[in-house]
Amino acid sequence: MTRFPAVILSLLILALSVYSTTGFPVEELLEQQRHKTIELKELLVSREIRMEALQQF
């Protein structure tokens, strides 16, 4: 779980650097970041569920 906050932070930094070089609206970038974060969290939960299922066998 310690890698998950690091991934969020790195994606936020990436989004802000893209904004500074291309001029996209901050709101749009933050919304994209939110969707990416949700997707990553869903993948992490899915992975944990699969790992728990495999450990039961």
PDB file of C-alpha atoms in Angstrom:
ATOM      1  CA  MET A   1       0.000   0.000   0.000  1.00  0.00           C
ATOM      2  CA  THR A   2       2.957   2.347   0.363  1.00  0.00           C
ATOM      3  CA  ARG A   3       3.493   2.480  -3.396  1.00  0.00           C
ATOM      4  CA  PHE A   4      -0.056   3.654  -4.066  1.00  0.00           C
ATOM      5  CA  PRO A   5       0.396   7.192  -2.591  1.00  0.00           C
ATOM      6  CA  ALA A   6       3.689   7.495  -4.463  1.00  0.00           C
ATOM      7  CA  VAL A   7       1.918   6.665  -7.726  1.00  0.00           C
ATOM      8  CA  ILE A   8      -0.737   9.294  -7.023  1.00  0.00           C
ATOM      9  CA  LEU A   9       1.893  11.900  -6.248  1.00  0.00           C
ATOM     10  CA  SER A  10       3.912  11.115  -9.366  1.00  0.00           C
ATOM     11  CA  LEU A  11       0.796  11.313 -11.549  1.00  0.00           C
ATOM     12  CA  LEU A  12      -0.110  14.662 -10.002  1.00  0.00           C
ATOM     13  CA  ILE A  13       3.380  15.991 -10.699  1.00  0.00           C
ATOM     14  CA  LEU A  14       3.126  14.699 -14.257  1.00  0.00           C
ATOM     15  CA  ALA A  15      -0.242  16.417 -14.706  1.00  0.00           C
ATOM     16  CA  LEU A  16       1.101  19.713 -13.385  1.00  0.00           C
ATOM     17  CA  SER A  17       4.168  19.534 -15.617  1.00  0.00           C
ATOM     18  CA  VAL A  18       1.967  18.871 -18.650  1.00  0.00           C
ATOM     19  CA  TYR A  19      -0.149  21.867 -17.661  1.00  0.00           C
ATOM     20  CA  SER A  20       2.873  24.127 -17.395  1.00  0.00           C
ATOM     21  CA  THR A  21       4.144  23.132 -20.846  1.00  0.00           C
ATOM     22  CA  THR A  22       0.880  22.927 -22.803  1.00  0.00           C
ATOM     23  CA  GLY A  23      -1.498  25.293 -21.047  1.00  0.00           C
ATOM     24  CA  PHE A  24      -4.374  22.859 -20.428  1.00  0.00           C
ATOM     25  CA  PRO A  25      -6.916  24.062 -17.885  1.00  0.00           C
ATOM     26  CA  VAL A  26      -6.076  22.901 -14.369  1.00  0.00           C
ATOM     27  CA  GLU A  27      -9.631  21.677 -13.757  1.00  0.00           C
ATOM     28  CA  GLU A  28      -9.444  19.341 -16.743  1.00  0.00           C
ATOM     29  CA  LEU A  29      -6.115  17.935 -15.623  1.00  0.00           C
ATOM     30  CA  LEU A  30      -7.345  17.420 -12.077  1.00  0.00           C
ATOM     31  CA  GLU A  31     -10.430  15.612 -13.371  1.00  0.00           C
ATOM     32  CA  GLN A  32      -8.227  13.360 -15.514  1.00  0.00           C
ATOM     33  CA  GLN A  33      -6.008  12.748 -12.502  1.00  0.00           C
ATOM     34  CA  ARG A  34      -9.025  11.811 -10.407  1.00  0.00           C
ATOM     35  CA  HIS A  35     -10.120   9.265 -13.003  1.00  0.00           C
ATOM     36  CA  LYS A  36      -6.621   7.790 -13.203  1.00  0.00           C
ATOM     37  CA  THR A  37      -6.474   7.552  -9.426  1.00  0.00           C
ATOM     38  CA  ILE A  38      -9.821   5.763  -9.307  1.00  0.00           C
ATOM     39  CA  GLU A  39      -8.689   3.341 -12.013  1.00  0.00           C
ATOM     40  CA  LEU A  40      -5.437   2.620 -10.186  1.00  0.00           C
ATOM     41  CA  LYS A  41      -7.288   2.042  -6.930  1.00  0.00           C
ATOM     42  CA  GLU A  42      -9.689  -0.356  -8.656  1.00  0.00           C
ATOM     43  CA  LEU A  43      -6.759  -2.256 -10.150  1.00  0.00           C
ATOM     44  CA  LEU A  44      -5.060  -2.455  -6.772  1.00  0.00           C
ATOM     45  CA  VAL A  45      -8.197  -3.751  -5.063  1.00  0.00           C
ATOM     46  CA  SER A  46      -8.741  -6.265  -7.858  1.00  0.00           C
ATOM     47  CA  ARG A  47      -5.164  -7.479  -7.532  1.00  0.00           C
ATOM     48  CA  GLU A  48      -5.490  -7.847  -3.775  1.00  0.00           C
ATOM     49  CA  ILE A  49      -8.714  -9.837  -4.167  1.00  0.00           C
ATOM     50  CA  ARG A  50      -7.054 -12.162  -6.685  1.00  0.00           C
ATOM     51  CA  MET A  51      -4.048 -12.645  -4.418  1.00  0.00           C
ATOM     52  CA  GLU A  52      -6.308 -13.503  -1.478  1.00  0.00           C
ATOM     53  CA  ALA A  53      -8.235 -15.977  -3.638  1.00  0.00           C
ATOM     54  CA  LEU A  54      -5.012 -17.657  -4.758  1.00  0.00           C
ATOM     55  CA  GLN A  55      -3.784 -17.924  -1.182  1.00  0.00           C
ATOM     56  CA  GLN A  56      -6.940 -19.802  -0.211  1.00  0.00           C
ATOM     57  CA  PHE A  57      -6.069 -22.654  -2.585  1.00  0.00           C
TER      58      PHE A  57
END
